[in-house]
Coordinates of C-alpha atoms in Angstrom, one line a residue:
Chain T
X1 CA -27.4 -39.5 10.6
X2 CA -30.8 -40.3 8.9
X3 CA -31.7 -43.7 7.6
X4 CA -29.3 -44.6 4.8
X5 CA -30.5 -45.9 1.4
X6 CA -27.3 -47.6 0.2
X7 CA -28.5 -48.3 -3.3
X8 CA -29.4 -44.6 -3.7
X9 CA -25.9 -43.7 -2.5
X10 CA -24.4 -46.2 -4.8
X11 CA -26.3 -44.7 -7.8
X12 CA -25.2 -41.2 -6.7
X13 CA -21.5 -42.2 -6.5
X14 CA -21.6 -43.9 -9.9
X15 CA -22.9 -40.6 -11.3
X16 CA -20.0 -38.9 -9.6
X17 CA -22.3 -36.9 -7.3
X18 CA -20.2 -35.4 -4.5
X19 CA -22.9 -35.2 -2.0
X20 CA -23.4 -38.9 -2.2
X21 CA -19.7 -39.5 -2.0
X22 CA -19.3 -37.4 1.1
X23 CA -22.2 -39.1 2.7
X24 CA -20.8 -42.5 2.0
X25 CA -17.4 -41.5 3.4
X26 CA -19.1 -40.2 6.6
X27 CA -21.0 -43.5 6.8
X28 CA -17.7 -45.4 6.6
X29 CA -16.1 -43.2 9.2
X30 CA -19.0 -43.7 11.7
X31 CA -18.0 -45.6 14.9
X32 CA -21.3 -47.4 14.8
X33 CA -20.9 -51.0 13.6
X34 CA -24.2 -51.0 11.7
X35 CA -23.0 -48.0 9.8
X36 CA -19.7 -49.7 9.1
X37 CA -21.5 -52.7 7.8
X38 CA -23.7 -50.6 5.5
X39 CA -20.6 -48.8 4.2
X40 CA -19.0 -52.2 3.4
X41 CA -22.2 -53.4 1.6
X42 CA -22.0 -50.2 -0.4
X43 CA -18.3 -50.8 -1.1
X44 CA -19.1 -54.4 -2.1
X45 CA -21.6 -53.1 -4.7
X46 CA -19.0 -50.6 -6.0
X47 CA -16.1 -52.9 -6.0
X48 CA -16.0 -53.6 -9.8
X49 CA -15.6 -49.8 -10.3
X50 CA -12.6 -49.5 -8.0
X51 CA -8.9 -50.0 -8.5
X52 CA -8.6 -48.0 -11.6
X53 CA -7.0 -44.8 -10.2
X54 CA -3.3 -44.0 -9.6
X55 CA -2.9 -44.2 -5.8
X56 CA -0.2 -41.7 -4.7
X57 CA 1.2 -41.0 -1.2
X58 CA 2.4 -37.5 -0.7
X59 CA 4.3 -36.6 2.5
X60 CA 6.9 -34.2 3.9
X61 CA 7.6 -32.8 7.4
X62 CA 5.6 -29.8 8.6
X63 CA 6.7 -26.6 6.9
X64 CA 7.8 -28.2 3.6
X65 CA 4.9 -26.8 1.7
X66 CA 2.6 -29.8 1.2
X67 CA -0.6 -27.8 0.9
X68 CA 0.7 -25.4 -1.7
X69 CA 2.3 -28.2 -3.7
X70 CA -0.9 -30.3 -3.7
X71 CA -3.0 -27.3 -4.6
X72 CA -0.9 -26.4 -7.6
X73 CA -0.3 -30.0 -8.6
X74 CA -4.0 -30.7 -8.3
X75 CA -4.9 -27.6 -10.5
X76 CA -2.4 -28.8 -13.1
X77 CA -3.9 -32.2 -13.2
X78 CA -7.5 -31.0 -13.5
X79 CA -6.5 -28.8 -16.4
X80 CA -5.3 -32.0 -18.1
X81 CA -8.9 -33.2 -17.7
X82 CA -8.1 -35.5 -14.8
X83 CA -10.3 -35.9 -11.7
X84 CA -8.3 -35.6 -8.5
X85 CA -9.2 -36.7 -4.9
X86 CA -7.1 -35.6 -2.0
X87 CA -7.4 -37.6 1.3
X88 CA -5.4 -36.8 4.4
X89 CA -4.2 -39.1 7.2
X90 CA -3.6 -37.2 10.4
X91 CA -2.3 -39.1 13.3
X92 CA -2.9 -36.2 15.6
X93 CA -6.6 -36.4 15.1
X94 CA -6.8 -38.8 18.1
X95 CA -6.0 -35.8 20.3
X96 CA -9.2 -34.1 21.3
X97 CA -9.2 -30.9 19.2
X98 CA -5.8 -31.5 17.9
X99 CA -5.2 -31.7 14.2
X100 CA -2.3 -31.0 11.9
X101 CA -4.1 -31.3 8.7
X102 CA -7.6 -30.5 9.7
X103 CA -7.3 -26.7 9.0
X104 CA -10.3 -25.8 6.9
X105 CA -8.6 -22.9 5.2
X106 CA -6.1 -25.1 3.3
X107 CA -6.3 -25.6 -0.4
X108 CA -9.2 -23.2 -0.9
X109 CA -8.9 -23.0 -4.7
X110 CA -8.6 -26.7 -5.3
X111 CA -11.5 -27.3 -3.0
X112 CA -13.7 -25.2 -5.3
X113 CA -12.5 -27.0 -8.4
X114 CA -15.3 -29.2 -9.8
X115 CA -12.8 -31.9 -10.8
X116 CA -11.2 -32.1 -7.4
X117 CA -12.4 -33.5 -4.1
X118 CA -10.7 -32.8 -0.8
X119 CA -11.4 -34.8 2.4
X120 CA -9.5 -34.7 5.7
X121 CA -9.0 -37.9 7.6
X122 CA -11.4 -39.6 9.9
X123 CA -10.9 -38.5 13.5
X124 CA -10.5 -40.8 16.5
X125 CA -9.5 -44.4 16.8
X126 CA -6.0 -46.0 16.5
X127 CA -3.8 -45.5 13.5
X128 CA -4.7 -48.9 11.9
X129 CA -8.3 -47.8 12.1
X130 CA -7.6 -44.5 10.5
X131 CA -5.8 -46.3 7.7
X132 CA -8.8 -48.5 7.1
X133 CA -11.0 -45.5 6.9
X134 CA -8.7 -43.8 4.4
X135 CA -8.7 -47.0 2.3
X136 CA -12.5 -47.0 2.3
X137 CA -12.6 -43.3 1.3
X138 CA -10.1 -44.2 -1.5
X139 CA -12.4 -47.0 -2.9
X140 CA -15.4 -44.7 -2.8
X141 CA -13.5 -42.0 -4.7
X142 CA -12.4 -44.5 -7.3
X143 CA -16.0 -45.6 -7.8
X144 CA -17.0 -42.0 -8.2
X145 CA -14.6 -41.8 -11.1
X146 CA -11.5 -40.1 -9.7
X147 CA -8.4 -40.8 -11.8
X148 CA -5.8 -39.9 -9.1
X149 CA -6.1 -40.3 -5.3
X150 CA -3.5 -38.3 -3.5
X151 CA -3.1 -39.4 0.1
X152 CA -1.4 -36.7 2.2
X153 CA 0.3 -37.5 5.5
X154 CA 2.2 -35.3 7.9
X155 CA 5.6 -36.9 7.6
X156 CA 6.3 -37.9 11.1
X157 CA 6.9 -41.6 10.6
X158 CA 4.1 -43.9 11.7
X159 CA 1.4 -42.9 9.2
X160 CA 3.8 -43.0 6.3
X161 CA 4.2 -46.8 6.8
X162 CA 0.5 -47.2 6.7
X163 CA 0.0 -45.1 3.7
X164 CA 2.8 -46.8 1.9
X165 CA 0.8 -50.0 2.3
X166 CA -2.2 -48.7 0.4
X167 CA -0.6 -46.7 -2.5
X168 CA 1.3 -47.4 -5.7
X169 CA 3.7 -44.5 -5.7
X170 CA 5.3 -42.6 -2.8
X171 CA 6.2 -38.9 -3.4
X172 CA 8.3 -37.2 -0.7
X173 CA 8.5 -33.4 -0.5
X174 CA 11.7 -32.0 0.9
X175 CA 13.4 -28.7 1.5
X176 CA 17.1 -28.4 2.1
X177 CA 18.2 -28.1 5.8
X178 CA 15.6 -28.4 8.5
X179 CA 16.0 -29.5 12.1
X180 CA 18.5 -32.2 13.0
X181 CA 15.9 -34.1 14.9
X182 CA 14.1 -34.9 11.7
X183 CA 17.1 -36.3 9.8
X184 CA 16.6 -39.9 10.9
X185 CA 13.0 -39.9 9.9
X186 CA 13.7 -38.3 6.6
X187 CA 16.1 -41.1 5.8
X188 CA 13.4 -43.6 6.7
X189 CA 10.8 -42.0 4.4
X190 CA 13.4 -41.5 1.7
X191 CA 13.7 -45.3 1.5
X192 CA 10.0 -45.7 0.9
X193 CA 10.0 -42.9 -1.7
X194 CA 9.8 -43.4 -5.5
X195 CA 9.9 -39.7 -6.3
X196 CA 11.4 -36.8 -4.4
X197 CA 10.4 -33.2 -5.0
X198 CA 12.7 -30.6 -3.7
X199 CA 10.3 -27.8 -3.0
X200 CA 10.6 -24.0 -2.6
X201 CA 13.6 -23.6 -4.9
X202 CA 12.2 -20.2 -5.7
X203 CA 13.4 -19.2 -2.2
X204 CA 17.0 -20.1 -2.7
X205 CA 19.5 -19.2 -5.4
X206 CA 20.6 -21.3 -8.4
X207 CA 24.0 -22.1 -6.8
X208 CA 22.3 -23.4 -3.6
X209 CA 19.8 -25.3 -5.8
X210 CA 22.7 -27.1 -7.7
X211 CA 24.4 -28.0 -4.4
X212 CA 21.2 -29.4 -3.1
X213 CA 20.7 -31.6 -6.1
X214 CA 24.2 -33.1 -5.8
X215 CA 23.6 -33.8 -2.1
X216 CA 20.4 -35.6 -2.8
X217 CA 21.7 -37.6 -5.7
X218 CA 24.6 -38.7 -3.4
X219 CA 22.4 -39.7 -0.5
X220 CA 20.2 -41.7 -2.8
X221 CA 23.1 -43.9 -3.8
X222 CA 23.1 -45.5 -0.4
X223 CA 19.4 -46.5 -0.4
X224 CA 18.4 -50.1 -1.1
X225 CA 16.8 -50.6 -4.5
X226 CA 13.0 -50.6 -4.7
X227 CA 11.2 -53.9 -5.3
X228 CA 9.5 -52.4 -8.3
X229 CA 12.9 -52.1 -10.1
X230 CA 12.2 -48.3 -10.4
X231 CA 15.1 -46.0 -9.8
X232 CA 14.2 -43.1 -7.5
X233 CA 14.0 -39.7 -9.2
X234 CA 14.6 -36.2 -7.8
X235 CA 12.8 -33.2 -9.3
X236 CA 13.3 -29.7 -8.1
X237 CA 10.7 -27.0 -8.2
X238 CA 8.2 -24.9 -6.4
X239 CA 4.6 -25.5 -5.5
X240 CA 4.3 -21.8 -5.3
X241 CA 5.5 -20.8 -8.7
X242 CA 4.5 -24.1 -10.4
X243 CA 8.0 -24.8 -11.6
X244 CA 8.8 -28.6 -11.8
X245 CA 5.2 -29.7 -11.6
X246 CA 5.0 -30.7 -15.2
X247 CA 8.2 -32.7 -14.7
X248 CA 6.8 -34.4 -11.6
X249 CA 3.7 -35.4 -13.6
X250 CA 5.9 -36.8 -16.4
X251 CA 7.8 -38.9 -13.8
X252 CA 4.6 -40.1 -12.3
X253 CA 3.3 -41.2 -15.7
X254 CA 6.7 -42.9 -16.5
X255 CA 6.6 -44.7 -13.2
X256 CA 3.1 -46.1 -13.8
X257 CA 4.0 -47.2 -17.3
X258 CA 7.0 -49.0 -15.9
X259 CA 5.2 -50.9 -13.1
X260 CA 2.3 -51.7 -15.4
X261 CA 4.6 -53.2 -17.9
X262 CA 6.8 -55.2 -15.5
X263 CA 3.8 -56.6 -13.6
X264 CA 4.7 -54.9 -10.4
X265 CA 1.4 -52.9 -10.2
X266 CA -0.6 -56.1 -10.1
X267 CA 1.6 -57.5 -7.4
X268 CA 1.5 -54.3 -5.4
X269 CA -2.3 -54.2 -5.5
X270 CA -2.5 -57.8 -4.2
X271 CA -0.2 -56.8 -1.4
X272 CA -2.4 -53.8 -0.6
X273 CA -5.4 -56.1 -0.4
X274 CA -3.6 -58.5 1.8
X275 CA -2.5 -55.8 4.2
X276 CA -6.1 -54.6 4.3
X277 CA -7.5 -58.1 5.1
X278 CA -5.0 -58.3 8.0
X279 CA -5.8 -54.8 9.2
X280 CA -9.5 -55.6 9.2
X281 CA -8.9 -58.8 11.2
X282 CA -6.9 -56.8 13.8
X283 CA -9.5 -54.1 13.9
X284 CA -12.6 -56.4 14.2
X285 CA -10.8 -58.6 16.7
X286 CA -9.8 -55.6 18.8
X287 CA -13.4 -54.3 18.8
X288 CA -14.7 -57.7 19.7
X289 CA -12.2 -58.0 22.6
X290 CA -12.8 -54.5 23.9
X291 CA -16.6 -54.9 23.8
X292 CA -16.3 -58.1 25.7
X293 CA -13.8 -56.5 28.2
X294 CA -16.5 -54.0 29.1
X295 CA -18.7 -56.8 30.5
X296 CA -16.0 -59.2 31.7
X297 CA -12.9 -57.7 33.4
X298 CA -11.0 -57.9 36.6
X299 CA -11.6 -56.6 40.1
X300 CA -9.8 -53.5 41.3
X301 CA -7.7 -55.6 43.7
X302 CA -6.5 -57.8 40.9
X303 CA -5.7 -54.8 38.7
X304 CA -3.8 -53.1 41.5
X305 CA -1.7 -56.1 42.5
X306 CA -1.1 -58.4 39.6
X307 CA 1.1 -58.3 36.5
X308 CA -1.1 -56.8 33.7
X309 CA 0.6 -59.1 31.2
X310 CA -0.4 -62.3 33.0
X311 CA -3.9 -60.9 33.6
X312 CA -4.2 -60.4 29.8
X313 CA -3.0 -63.9 29.1
X314 CA -5.6 -65.4 31.5
X315 CA -8.3 -63.2 30.0
X316 CA -7.6 -64.4 26.5
X317 CA -7.4 -68.0 27.5
X318 CA -10.8 -67.7 29.0
X319 CA -12.5 -65.7 26.3
X320 CA -10.9 -66.6 23.0
Chain H
X1 CA 21.1 -63.4 23.4
X2 CA 22.6 -66.0 25.7
X3 CA 20.6 -68.1 28.2
X4 CA 19.0 -65.8 30.7
X5 CA 19.1 -66.4 34.4
X6 CA 16.2 -64.2 35.5
X7 CA 16.8 -64.6 39.3
X8 CA 20.4 -63.3 38.7
X9 CA 19.0 -60.4 36.7
X10 CA 16.4 -59.7 39.4
X11 CA 19.2 -59.6 42.1
X12 CA 21.3 -57.3 39.9
X13 CA 18.4 -54.9 39.4
X14 CA 17.6 -54.9 43.1
X15 CA 21.2 -53.9 43.7
X16 CA 20.7 -51.1 41.1
X17 CA 23.2 -52.7 38.7
X18 CA 22.9 -50.9 35.3
X19 CA 24.1 -53.8 33.2
X20 CA 21.4 -56.1 34.7
X21 CA 18.8 -53.3 34.1
X22 CA 19.9 -52.9 30.5
X23 CA 19.9 -56.6 29.8
X24 CA 16.4 -56.9 31.4
X25 CA 15.1 -54.2 29.1
X26 CA 16.6 -55.8 26.1
X27 CA 14.9 -59.0 27.1
X28 CA 11.5 -57.3 27.4
X29 CA 12.1 -55.6 24.0
X30 CA 12.8 -58.9 22.2
X31 CA 10.3 -60.0 19.6
X32 CA 10.7 -63.7 20.7
X33 CA 7.7 -64.7 22.9
X34 CA 9.9 -66.9 25.2
X35 CA 12.0 -63.8 25.9
X36 CA 8.8 -61.8 26.6
X37 CA 7.6 -64.4 29.0
X38 CA 10.9 -64.5 30.8
X39 CA 10.8 -60.7 31.1
X40 CA 7.3 -60.8 32.5
X41 CA 8.4 -63.4 35.1
X42 CA 11.2 -61.1 36.1
X43 CA 8.7 -58.2 36.3
X44 CA 6.4 -60.4 38.4
X45 CA 9.3 -61.0 40.9
X46 CA 10.1 -57.3 41.0
X47 CA 6.5 -56.0 41.1
X48 CA 6.6 -55.2 44.9
X49 CA 9.5 -52.8 44.2
X50 CA 7.7 -50.9 41.5
X51 CA 5.2 -48.0 41.5
X52 CA 7.2 -45.8 43.8
X53 CA 8.7 -43.3 41.3
X54 CA 7.2 -40.1 39.9
X55 CA 6.2 -41.0 36.3
X56 CA 6.6 -37.9 34.2
X57 CA 5.8 -37.4 30.5
X58 CA 7.9 -34.8 28.7
X59 CA 7.0 -33.7 25.2
X60 CA 7.3 -30.8 22.7
X61 CA 7.5 -30.5 18.9
X62 CA 10.8 -31.0 17.2
X63 CA 13.1 -28.1 17.7
X64 CA 11.7 -27.0 21.1
X65 CA 14.9 -28.1 22.9
X66 CA 13.8 -31.3 24.7
X67 CA 17.2 -32.9 24.9
X68 CA 18.9 -29.8 26.4
X69 CA 16.0 -29.3 28.8
X70 CA 16.1 -33.0 30.0
X71 CA 19.8 -33.0 30.3
X72 CA 19.8 -29.8 32.5
X73 CA 16.8 -30.9 34.5
X74 CA 18.3 -34.4 35.0
X75 CA 21.5 -32.9 36.2
X76 CA 19.7 -30.7 38.7
X77 CA 17.7 -33.6 40.0
X78 CA 20.7 -35.9 40.4
X79 CA 22.4 -33.0 42.3
X80 CA 19.5 -33.2 44.7
X81 CA 20.4 -36.8 45.3
X82 CA 17.6 -38.2 43.1
X83 CA 18.1 -41.1 40.6
X84 CA 16.6 -40.2 37.2
X85 CA 15.8 -42.6 34.3
X86 CA 15.0 -41.2 30.9
X87 CA 13.0 -43.3 28.4
X88 CA 12.0 -42.3 24.9
X89 CA 9.0 -43.3 22.8
X90 CA 9.8 -42.7 19.2
X91 CA 7.0 -43.6 16.7
X92 CA 9.4 -43.2 13.8
X93 CA 11.4 -46.2 14.9
X94 CA 9.1 -48.4 12.8
X95 CA 10.7 -46.9 9.7
X96 CA 13.8 -48.9 8.8
X97 CA 16.7 -46.6 9.9
X98 CA 14.4 -43.8 10.7
X99 CA 14.5 -42.4 14.2
X100 CA 13.8 -39.0 15.7
X101 CA 15.1 -39.7 19.1
X102 CA 17.6 -42.4 18.5
X103 CA 20.5 -40.1 17.9
X104 CA 23.3 -41.4 20.1
X105 CA 25.0 -38.1 20.6
X106 CA 22.1 -36.6 22.6
X107 CA 22.4 -36.0 26.4
X108 CA 26.0 -37.0 26.6
X109 CA 26.6 -35.5 30.0
X110 CA 23.6 -36.9 31.6
X111 CA 24.4 -40.3 30.1
X112 CA 27.7 -40.4 32.0
X113 CA 26.1 -39.4 35.3
X114 CA 26.0 -42.4 37.7
X115 CA 22.6 -41.4 39.0
X116 CA 21.0 -41.2 35.6
X117 CA 20.0 -43.8 33.1
X118 CA 19.0 -43.1 29.5
X119 CA 17.3 -45.6 27.2
X120 CA 15.9 -44.9 23.8
X121 CA 12.6 -46.6 22.8
X122 CA 12.2 -50.1 21.5
X123 CA 12.3 -50.3 17.7
X124 CA 9.7 -51.9 15.5
X125 CA 6.2 -53.0 16.1
X126 CA 3.1 -50.9 16.3
X127 CA 2.6 -48.0 18.6
X128 CA 0.6 -50.0 21.3
X129 CA 3.5 -52.4 21.4
X130 CA 6.1 -49.7 21.8
X131 CA 4.0 -48.3 24.7
X132 CA 3.9 -51.7 26.4
X133 CA 7.7 -52.0 26.1
X134 CA 8.2 -48.5 27.5
X135 CA 5.9 -49.5 30.4
X136 CA 8.0 -52.6 31.1
X137 CA 11.2 -50.5 31.0
X138 CA 9.6 -48.1 33.5
X139 CA 8.8 -50.9 35.9
X140 CA 12.3 -52.3 35.6
X141 CA 13.8 -48.8 36.3
X142 CA 11.6 -48.4 39.3
X143 CA 12.7 -51.8 40.7
X144 CA 16.3 -50.6 40.2
X145 CA 15.6 -47.7 42.5
X146 CA 15.0 -44.7 40.2
X147 CA 13.0 -41.9 41.8
X148 CA 11.9 -40.3 38.6
X149 CA 11.1 -41.7 35.3
X150 CA 11.0 -39.1 32.5
X151 CA 9.3 -40.5 29.4
X152 CA 10.2 -38.3 26.4
X153 CA 8.1 -38.3 23.2
X154 CA 8.4 -36.3 20.0
X155 CA 5.3 -34.3 20.3
X156 CA 3.5 -35.3 17.1
X157 CA 0.3 -36.5 18.6
X158 CA -0.2 -40.3 18.7
X159 CA 2.5 -41.2 21.1
X160 CA 1.5 -38.5 23.6
X161 CA -1.9 -40.1 24.1
X162 CA -0.1 -43.4 24.9
X163 CA 2.4 -41.9 27.2
X164 CA -0.3 -39.9 29.0
X165 CA -1.9 -43.2 29.8
X166 CA 1.2 -44.4 31.7
X167 CA 2.4 -41.3 33.6
X168 CA 1.3 -39.2 36.5
X169 CA 2.3 -35.8 35.3
X170 CA 2.4 -34.3 31.8
X171 CA 5.0 -31.6 31.1
X172 CA 4.8 -29.8 27.8
X173 CA 7.8 -27.8 26.4
X174 CA 6.9 -25.0 24.1
X175 CA 8.6 -22.1 22.3
X176 CA 6.6 -19.1 21.0
X177 CA 5.6 -19.2 17.4
X178 CA 6.4 -22.2 15.3
X179 CA 4.7 -23.4 12.2
X180 CA 1.0 -23.0 11.8
X181 CA 0.7 -26.7 10.9
X182 CA 1.5 -27.6 14.4
X183 CA -1.0 -25.3 16.2
X184 CA -3.8 -27.8 16.3
X185 CA -1.7 -30.5 17.8
X186 CA -0.2 -28.1 20.3
X187 CA -3.7 -27.4 21.5
X188 CA -4.4 -31.1 21.9
X189 CA -1.3 -31.7 23.9
X190 CA -1.9 -28.6 26.0
X191 CA -5.1 -30.2 27.1
X192 CA -3.3 -33.2 28.5
X193 CA -0.6 -31.0 30.1
X194 CA -0.2 -30.3 33.8
X195 CA 2.8 -28.1 33.5
X196 CA 4.0 -26.0 30.5
X197 CA 7.6 -24.9 30.3
X198 CA 8.2 -22.1 27.9
X199 CA 11.8 -22.8 26.8
X200 CA 14.6 -20.8 25.2
X201 CA 13.6 -17.5 26.9
X202 CA 17.3 -16.6 26.8
X203 CA 16.9 -16.2 23.1
X204 CA 14.2 -13.6 23.1
X205 CA 13.9 -10.3 25.1
X206 CA 12.0 -9.5 28.3
X207 CA 9.2 -7.7 26.5
X208 CA 8.6 -10.7 24.2
X209 CA 8.8 -13.0 27.2
X210 CA 6.1 -11.1 29.0
X211 CA 3.9 -11.1 25.9
X212 CA 4.3 -14.8 25.6
X213 CA 3.3 -15.4 29.2
X214 CA 0.1 -13.4 28.8
X215 CA -0.8 -15.3 25.6
X216 CA -0.3 -18.7 27.3
X217 CA -2.2 -17.7 30.4
X218 CA -5.1 -16.6 28.1
X219 CA -5.1 -19.7 26.0
X220 CA -5.2 -21.9 29.1
X221 CA -8.4 -20.3 30.3
X222 CA -10.3 -22.1 27.5
X223 CA -9.0 -25.6 28.4
X224 CA -11.2 -28.0 30.3
X225 CA -10.2 -28.6 33.9
X226 CA -8.1 -31.6 34.7
X227 CA -9.7 -34.6 36.5
X228 CA -7.0 -34.3 39.2
X229 CA -8.3 -30.9 40.2
X230 CA -4.9 -29.4 39.5
X231 CA -4.7 -26.1 37.8
X232 CA -2.2 -26.0 34.9
X233 CA 0.9 -23.9 35.6
X234 CA 3.2 -22.1 33.1
X235 CA 6.9 -21.7 33.9
X236 CA 9.3 -19.8 31.7
X237 CA 13.0 -20.5 31.4
X238 CA 15.8 -22.1 29.5
X239 CA 17.1 -25.6 29.4
X240 CA 20.4 -24.0 28.1
X241 CA 21.0 -21.5 30.9
X242 CA 19.1 -23.5 33.6
X243 CA 16.7 -20.7 34.3
X244 CA 13.3 -21.8 35.6
X245 CA 14.4 -25.4 36.2
X246 CA 14.2 -25.0 40.0
X247 CA 10.8 -23.5 39.6
X248 CA 9.6 -26.4 37.4
X249 CA 10.9 -28.9 40.0
X250 CA 9.0 -27.0 42.7
X251 CA 5.8 -27.3 40.7
X252 CA 6.4 -31.0 40.1
X253 CA 6.7 -31.5 43.8
X254 CA 3.7 -29.4 44.5
X255 CA 1.7 -31.4 42.0
X256 CA 2.6 -34.7 43.5
X257 CA 1.8 -33.5 47.0
X258 CA -1.6 -32.4 45.7
X259 CA -2.6 -35.6 43.9
X260 CA -1.2 -37.7 46.8
X261 CA -3.4 -35.8 49.3
X262 CA -6.6 -35.8 47.3
X263 CA -6.4 -39.5 46.3
X264 CA -6.0 -38.8 42.6
X265 CA -2.6 -40.6 42.4
X266 CA -4.0 -43.9 43.5
X267 CA -6.9 -43.6 41.1
X268 CA -4.5 -42.6 38.3
X269 CA -2.3 -45.7 38.9
X270 CA -5.3 -47.9 38.8
X271 CA -6.2 -46.4 35.5
X272 CA -2.7 -47.0 34.2
X273 CA -2.9 -50.6 35.1
X274 CA -6.3 -51.0 33.4
X275 CA -5.0 -49.4 30.2
X276 CA -2.0 -51.8 30.4
X277 CA -4.2 -54.9 30.8
X278 CA -6.2 -53.8 27.8
X279 CA -3.1 -53.1 25.7
X280 CA -1.7 -56.5 26.5
X281 CA -5.0 -58.1 25.5
X282 CA -4.8 -56.3 22.2
X283 CA -1.2 -57.1 21.7
X284 CA -1.4 -60.8 22.6
X285 CA -4.6 -61.3 20.6
X286 CA -3.0 -59.5 17.6
X287 CA 0.0 -61.8 17.8
X288 CA -2.2 -64.8 18.1
X289 CA -4.2 -63.8 15.0
X290 CA -1.3 -62.9 12.9
X291 CA 0.6 -66.1 13.7
X292 CA -2.6 -68.0 12.7
X293 CA -3.0 -66.0 9.6
X294 CA 0.4 -67.1 8.4
X295 CA -0.9 -70.7 8.2
X296 CA -4.5 -70.0 7.3
X297 CA -5.3 -67.3 4.9
X298 CA -7.0 -66.7 1.6
X299 CA -6.2 -67.6 -2.0
X300 CA -4.8 -64.9 -4.4
X301 CA -8.1 -65.0 -6.3
X302 CA -10.1 -64.3 -3.2
X303 CA -7.8 -61.5 -2.1
X304 CA -7.9 -59.9 -5.5
X305 CA -11.7 -60.0 -6.0
X306 CA -13.5 -59.9 -2.7
X307 CA -14.1 -57.1 -0.1
X308 CA -11.3 -57.3 2.5
X309 CA -13.7 -56.4 5.3
X310 CA -16.0 -59.3 4.6
X311 CA -13.0 -61.7 4.2
X312 CA -11.8 -60.6 7.6
X313 CA -15.2 -61.2 9.1
X314 CA -15.3 -64.7 7.7
X315 CA -11.8 -65.4 9.0
X316 CA -12.6 -64.3 12.5
X317 CA -15.8 -66.3 12.5
X318 CA -13.9 -69.4 11.5
X319 CA -11.0 -68.9 13.8
X320 CA -12.1 -67.1 17.0

């Protein structure tokens, strides 16, 4: 990366220039601590312009049709004159070469739309770190004038908890059936959800669709109420045909009006900031410790024969 | 939990008593730091009895037939007079109520086998913490005389990296096809794998089976060589019919002979211990910081208006 002029980047982002936005996100994703610091100075400068978007988590297990849904939903929103950014958290990106969401061919149409911006997750690092990078990307997109930030996750558990901590609304895509192995996790994600979209109804008949709606309504009765006071809603439709997308957008709007009115949104944003402070503490402390461990560690003999837990205790006592 | 007599537990574990083993694992999984310390003292006492098992990671995406495979493979091994422990890392367990592997009805036959022991993962906490708990369970099982520790993960990326760091051999179950969304992650896991078992061949014909073998052999050509010098092997079979299980066991034995002879096993175990020391440092430091944060944090106004990154920096400077 060439020398970065952060005030130039800041000006570019304020103008809504995508190249500047992309460069800023790349800077934030850099593993170099000087880059991270520059990125944070940039974020500091843009902070007054952030926080105005609707922050929406979208998840669903592999095969549920997330890409098609997001593409159609994104097109609909841009037609309403809204600017939409799509970010993706992909826990598999820590595997060399492995990526669930990284596929470049996804959401081709939306990617070409001048009012949409699509960015896959940062690679590498532990999940907490990936979450922090996504949060930084979100702030940068907000400063660039995006009205909605859709954060997509793969629906396998861990990353949903993280993304729930940085968004205002949780939208869960489902299709009826699916493997038994995923039932437990679906239940867990259902609890976090504010809206549930039953996708691909064009692929099953009206009778089946009615059955499914009843099943979902029933299973939702047993979920604890949300802190926001909002009652979970189920919408049926199809990302492919576009059915139900207007209804989902209606519910999204209704939700934001409700939490804006009852003060929950303000509370939620405070919680998001608190989680972020804690995550940065963890991340910075971790980096500090691991940098130090490179220069001060244990002998092979100690590592081979002693309890790692007690070695760690000793090490912390000496160094922190 | 009642007062724990750790020397009694240690005696029980040395005798191979399952009740003692289960209680010790529960102690290690406790969130209370006094319990964790007691568990570590117990592990310290048992340390000379650990490290003698074959530590094997088994993974595969949901639906690949992991449970059936492990049940059949476990039965086969116990018939050979071996004692087998099955541990499971489940990243979804951090979701309240959500669990991919927690289903109690899985592996019923193996669970009743006197030479087998099945234990689902610890719930709660972040992934690093879950890995540490699994490691502790592994040591306790080794001290109780288990010859093989099979660590099962759900095959969605993050947990495979962790389990790869605490095992000697990585076995990857696959079935042909599957959703496109999972291709990237499969590639990533393939790279970590030492053995690949193509499961469910009873459900597709001989022609298809041959095709699949050729495809796999071809895709493996492009993977980087393993540090152990071992060349990845593909075995085809079925957890359901038992076909291929003897062959997989043969390859496992062959692998361990090879890495024992060339010194890689010793090196690998050292690496495992080093990773563990680092993980415990991270975990203990994290706990220390979060405990402190409860008593010393920021005002609502600061949280609402300032950059979380810089707040975290300040906090660390003041407290560490």
